[in-house]
Amino acid sequence: MIHLADPGALETGRFAFAVMALGAVALIATSLVVARRLAGTLAPWAWGGVTFVLSQLVRAPFLALVTGAVTGGAQPDAMSPAWIVLVTAASLSAGIFEEGSRALILATAGRRIRGTGPGVAYGLGHGATEALLLVLTPAIAAIVLVGGILDGSLTVSLPAETAAALDQAATLFATQTVGISLIAILERVLAMALHVILALLVLRIVERGGGRSAIMRRLALPIAIHA
């Protein structure tokens, strides 16, 4: 059974998640408009999205392997050696896989992406896809779950373990505020700006050429910035 100590807090949380979702939609829509204006086409924007998805398809299994090897399935304590290893792996892998994927796409399938305008559009696509998957999708899921909890449609005949998990989720949803949602959107704006800068940097690296080894050496800077 779900114990709702404060349904009013859940309603507030649902509104806050709606603000987050609308902010993410506005950010993604703006990136589309700007990308089209700068590049004359949405192809670079789309390739930016492909780059992010590709990087995560490789990064997720890597992090799962590292987590399993370091923790053995246990939850590490904050600031413990295992926790530090996991945080370091997460940070470095984000830079390595995302910037590596950028270079790979720009040197192969996206080799027509050249110049500042298309480069900016490419970075916007990367950031917009990240916002879609990390902010908009979870916000919509939270809105749906909170609605189901409040009207009781999700709490009927649940197994004990599922009910306990949903109870924990309800407690978390009730802590969401508009302020937290606005901070999340601001973080995405800053992240998108960073992706544009890194996209232009990697684009220049690829344009300079010099072979695979030279490109890999030059990628050290964007990887370090990203990490």
CSV table of C-alpha atoms in Angstrom, one decimal:
chain,number,residue,atom,x,y,z
A,1,MET,CA,0.0,0.0,0.0
A,2,ILE,CA,1.2,3.5,-0.8
A,3,HIS,CA,1.2,5.8,2.2
A,4,LEU,CA,0.7,9.4,1.0
A,5,ALA,CA,1.6,11.6,4.0
A,6,ASP,CA,1.0,14.8,2.0
A,7,PRO,CA,-0.9,14.5,-1.3
A,8,GLY,CA,-0.6,18.3,-1.5
A,9,ALA,CA,3.2,17.9,-1.7
A,10,LEU,CA,2.7,15.4,-4.5
A,11,GLU,CA,0.5,17.9,-6.4
A,12,THR,CA,3.2,20.5,-6.0
A,13,GLY,CA,5.8,18.0,-7.2
A,14,ARG,CA,3.7,17.2,-10.3
A,15,PHE,CA,3.5,20.9,-11.1
A,16,ALA,CA,7.2,21.2,-10.7
A,17,PHE,CA,7.8,18.3,-13.0
A,18,ALA,CA,5.5,19.9,-15.5
A,19,VAL,CA,7.6,23.1,-15.4
A,20,MET,CA,10.7,21.0,-16.0
A,21,ALA,CA,9.1,19.2,-18.9
A,22,LEU,CA,7.9,22.5,-20.5
A,23,GLY,CA,11.4,24.0,-20.0
A,24,ALA,CA,13.0,21.0,-21.7
A,25,VAL,CA,10.6,21.2,-24.6
A,26,ALA,CA,11.3,24.9,-25.0
A,27,LEU,CA,15.0,24.3,-24.9
A,28,ILE,CA,14.8,21.5,-27.5
A,29,ALA,CA,12.5,23.5,-29.8
A,30,THR,CA,14.8,26.5,-29.6
A,31,SER,CA,17.8,24.4,-30.5
A,32,LEU,CA,16.0,23.1,-33.5
A,33,VAL,CA,15.1,26.6,-34.7
A,34,VAL,CA,18.6,27.9,-34.2
A,35,ALA,CA,20.2,24.9,-35.8
A,36,ARG,CA,18.0,25.2,-38.9
A,37,ARG,CA,18.8,28.9,-39.2
A,38,LEU,CA,22.6,28.4,-38.8
A,39,ALA,CA,23.1,25.3,-40.9
A,40,GLY,CA,20.2,25.6,-43.4
A,41,THR,CA,19.3,22.0,-42.6
A,42,LEU,CA,18.6,19.9,-39.5
A,43,ALA,CA,21.1,17.2,-40.6
A,44,PRO,CA,23.9,18.4,-38.4
A,45,TRP,CA,21.5,18.7,-35.4
A,46,ALA,CA,20.3,15.1,-36.1
A,47,TRP,CA,23.9,13.8,-36.3
A,48,GLY,CA,24.6,15.5,-32.9
A,49,GLY,CA,21.8,13.4,-31.5
A,50,VAL,CA,23.1,10.3,-33.0
A,51,THR,CA,26.5,11.0,-31.5
A,52,PHE,CA,25.1,11.2,-28.0
A,53,VAL,CA,23.1,8.0,-28.3
A,54,LEU,CA,26.1,6.2,-29.8
A,55,SER,CA,28.4,7.3,-27.0
A,56,GLN,CA,25.9,6.1,-24.4
A,57,LEU,CA,25.4,2.7,-26.1
A,58,VAL,CA,29.1,2.1,-25.5
A,59,ARG,CA,29.5,3.9,-22.2
A,60,ALA,CA,26.6,2.2,-20.4
A,61,PRO,CA,28.0,-1.3,-20.7
A,62,PHE,CA,31.5,0.0,-19.7
A,63,LEU,CA,30.2,1.6,-16.6
A,64,ALA,CA,28.2,-1.5,-15.7
A,65,LEU,CA,31.4,-3.6,-16.0
A,66,VAL,CA,33.4,-1.2,-13.9
A,67,THR,CA,30.6,-1.0,-11.2
A,68,GLY,CA,30.3,-4.8,-11.0
A,69,ALA,CA,34.1,-5.2,-10.8
A,70,VAL,CA,34.5,-2.5,-8.1
A,71,THR,CA,31.5,-3.1,-5.9
A,72,GLY,CA,30.4,-6.6,-6.6
A,73,GLY,CA,26.8,-5.3,-6.6
A,74,ALA,CA,27.0,-3.6,-3.2
A,75,GLN,CA,26.3,0.1,-2.7
A,76,PRO,CA,29.5,1.9,-1.9
A,77,ASP,CA,29.7,4.4,0.9
A,78,ALA,CA,30.2,8.0,-0.1
A,79,MET,CA,33.9,9.0,-0.3
A,80,SER,CA,35.0,5.4,0.0
A,81,PRO,CA,37.7,4.1,-2.4
A,82,ALA,CA,35.1,2.2,-4.4
A,83,TRP,CA,32.9,5.3,-4.6
A,84,ILE,CA,35.9,7.5,-5.7
A,85,VAL,CA,36.7,4.9,-8.4
A,86,LEU,CA,33.1,4.9,-9.7
A,87,VAL,CA,32.9,8.7,-9.8
A,88,THR,CA,36.2,9.0,-11.6
A,89,ALA,CA,35.2,6.3,-14.1
A,90,ALA,CA,31.8,8.1,-14.7
A,91,SER,CA,33.5,11.4,-15.3
A,92,LEU,CA,36.3,10.2,-17.5
A,93,SER,CA,34.2,7.9,-19.5
A,94,ALA,CA,31.8,10.8,-20.3
A,95,GLY,CA,34.6,12.7,-21.9
A,96,ILE,CA,36.2,9.8,-23.6
A,97,PHE,CA,33.1,8.3,-25.2
A,98,GLU,CA,31.3,11.4,-26.0
A,99,GLU,CA,34.2,13.3,-27.5
A,100,GLY,CA,35.5,10.1,-29.2
A,101,SER,CA,32.0,9.6,-30.7
A,102,ARG,CA,32.0,13.2,-31.9
A,103,ALA,CA,35.4,12.8,-33.6
A,104,LEU,CA,34.3,9.5,-35.2
A,105,ILE,CA,31.0,10.9,-36.6
A,106,LEU,CA,32.6,14.1,-37.8
A,107,ALA,CA,35.3,12.2,-39.6
A,108,THR,CA,33.0,9.6,-41.2
A,109,ALA,CA,29.2,9.8,-41.5
A,110,GLY,CA,29.1,13.5,-40.6
A,111,ARG,CA,32.0,14.6,-42.8
A,112,ARG,CA,29.8,17.1,-44.5
A,113,ILE,CA,29.5,19.0,-41.3
A,114,ARG,CA,32.0,21.7,-41.7
A,115,GLY,CA,32.1,25.4,-40.7
A,116,THR,CA,30.9,27.3,-37.6
A,117,GLY,CA,27.2,27.2,-38.4
A,118,PRO,CA,26.8,23.5,-39.0
A,119,GLY,CA,29.3,22.9,-36.1
A,120,VAL,CA,27.0,24.8,-33.7
A,121,ALA,CA,24.0,23.0,-35.0
A,122,TYR,CA,25.8,19.7,-34.4
A,123,GLY,CA,26.5,20.6,-30.8
A,124,LEU,CA,22.9,21.8,-30.3
A,125,GLY,CA,21.7,18.4,-31.5
A,126,HIS,CA,23.9,16.6,-29.0
A,127,GLY,CA,22.7,18.8,-26.1
A,128,ALA,CA,19.1,18.6,-27.1
A,129,THR,CA,19.1,14.8,-27.3
A,130,GLU,CA,20.8,14.7,-23.9
A,131,ALA,CA,18.0,17.0,-22.5
A,132,LEU,CA,15.4,14.8,-24.1
A,133,LEU,CA,16.7,11.7,-22.5
A,134,LEU,CA,17.9,13.0,-19.1
A,135,VAL,CA,15.3,15.7,-18.4
A,136,LEU,CA,12.1,15.6,-20.5
A,137,THR,CA,11.6,11.8,-20.5
A,138,PRO,CA,12.0,11.4,-16.7
A,139,ALA,CA,9.8,14.5,-16.1
A,140,ILE,CA,7.0,13.1,-18.2
A,141,ALA,CA,7.4,9.7,-16.4
A,142,ALA,CA,7.2,11.4,-13.0
A,143,ILE,CA,4.1,13.3,-14.0
A,144,VAL,CA,2.4,10.1,-15.1
A,145,LEU,CA,3.4,8.2,-12.0
A,146,VAL,CA,2.3,10.9,-9.6
A,147,GLY,CA,-1.0,11.1,-11.4
A,148,GLY,CA,-1.4,7.3,-11.0
A,149,ILE,CA,-0.5,7.5,-7.3
A,150,LEU,CA,-2.9,10.3,-6.6
A,151,ASP,CA,-5.9,8.7,-8.3
A,152,GLY,CA,-5.0,5.2,-7.0
A,153,SER,CA,-4.7,3.5,-10.4
A,154,LEU,CA,-1.1,2.5,-9.6
A,155,THR,CA,-1.7,1.3,-6.1
A,156,VAL,CA,-4.2,-1.5,-6.6
A,157,SER,CA,-3.1,-5.0,-5.8
A,158,LEU,CA,0.6,-4.3,-5.9
A,159,PRO,CA,3.1,-6.9,-4.7
A,160,ALA,CA,4.8,-5.8,-1.5
A,161,GLU,CA,8.2,-5.1,-3.1
A,162,THR,CA,6.6,-3.0,-5.9
A,163,ALA,CA,4.5,-1.1,-3.4
A,164,ALA,CA,7.5,-0.3,-1.3
A,165,ALA,CA,9.4,1.0,-4.4
A,166,LEU,CA,6.5,3.1,-5.4
A,167,ASP,CA,6.2,4.5,-1.9
A,168,GLN,CA,9.8,5.5,-2.1
A,169,ALA,CA,9.3,7.1,-5.4
A,170,ALA,CA,6.2,9.0,-4.1
A,171,THR,CA,8.3,10.4,-1.3
A,172,LEU,CA,11.0,11.5,-3.7
A,173,PHE,CA,8.4,13.1,-6.1
A,174,ALA,CA,6.9,15.1,-3.2
A,175,THR,CA,10.3,16.8,-2.6
A,176,GLN,CA,10.4,18.2,-6.2
A,177,THR,CA,10.0,22.0,-6.3
A,178,VAL,CA,9.7,24.6,-9.1
A,179,GLY,CA,13.1,25.9,-8.0
A,180,ILE,CA,14.7,22.5,-8.4
A,181,SER,CA,13.1,22.2,-11.9
A,182,LEU,CA,14.4,25.6,-12.9
A,183,ILE,CA,17.9,24.7,-11.8
A,184,ALA,CA,17.7,21.5,-13.8
A,185,ILE,CA,16.7,23.5,-16.9
A,186,LEU,CA,19.5,26.0,-16.3
A,187,GLU,CA,22.0,23.2,-16.0
A,188,ARG,CA,20.8,21.9,-19.4
A,189,VAL,CA,21.2,25.3,-20.9
A,190,LEU,CA,24.8,25.4,-19.6
A,191,ALA,CA,25.4,21.8,-20.8
A,192,MET,CA,24.1,22.7,-24.2
A,193,ALA,CA,26.5,25.7,-24.4
A,194,LEU,CA,29.4,23.4,-23.4
A,195,HIS,CA,28.4,20.9,-26.1
A,196,VAL,CA,28.5,23.6,-28.7
A,197,ILE,CA,31.9,24.7,-27.6
A,198,LEU,CA,33.2,21.1,-27.5
A,199,ALA,CA,31.6,20.3,-30.9
A,200,LEU,CA,33.4,23.3,-32.5
A,201,LEU,CA,36.7,22.3,-30.8
A,202,VAL,CA,36.4,18.6,-32.0
A,203,LEU,CA,35.4,19.8,-35.5
A,204,ARG,CA,38.5,21.9,-35.8
A,205,ILE,CA,40.6,18.9,-34.6
A,206,VAL,CA,39.1,16.7,-37.3
A,207,GLU,CA,39.4,19.4,-40.0
A,208,ARG,CA,43.1,19.7,-39.2
A,209,GLY,CA,43.6,16.0,-39.9
A,210,GLY,CA,47.0,14.6,-39.6
A,211,GLY,CA,45.9,11.0,-39.1
A,212,ARG,CA,44.2,9.0,-36.4
A,213,SER,CA,47.1,9.3,-33.9
A,214,ALA,CA,47.2,13.1,-34.2
A,215,ILE,CA,43.5,13.4,-33.8
A,216,MET,CA,43.5,11.2,-30.7
A,217,ARG,CA,46.3,13.3,-29.2
A,218,ARG,CA,44.4,16.5,-29.8
A,219,LEU,CA,41.2,15.0,-28.3
A,220,ALA,CA,42.9,15.1,-24.9
A,221,LEU,CA,41.8,18.7,-24.4
A,222,PRO,CA,38.1,18.3,-25.1
A,223,ILE,CA,38.0,15.1,-23.1
A,224,ALA,CA,39.6,16.9,-20.2
A,225,ILE,CA,37.1,19.8,-20.5
A,226,HIS,CA,34.2,17.4,-20.7
A,227,ALA,CA,35.3,15.3,-17.8
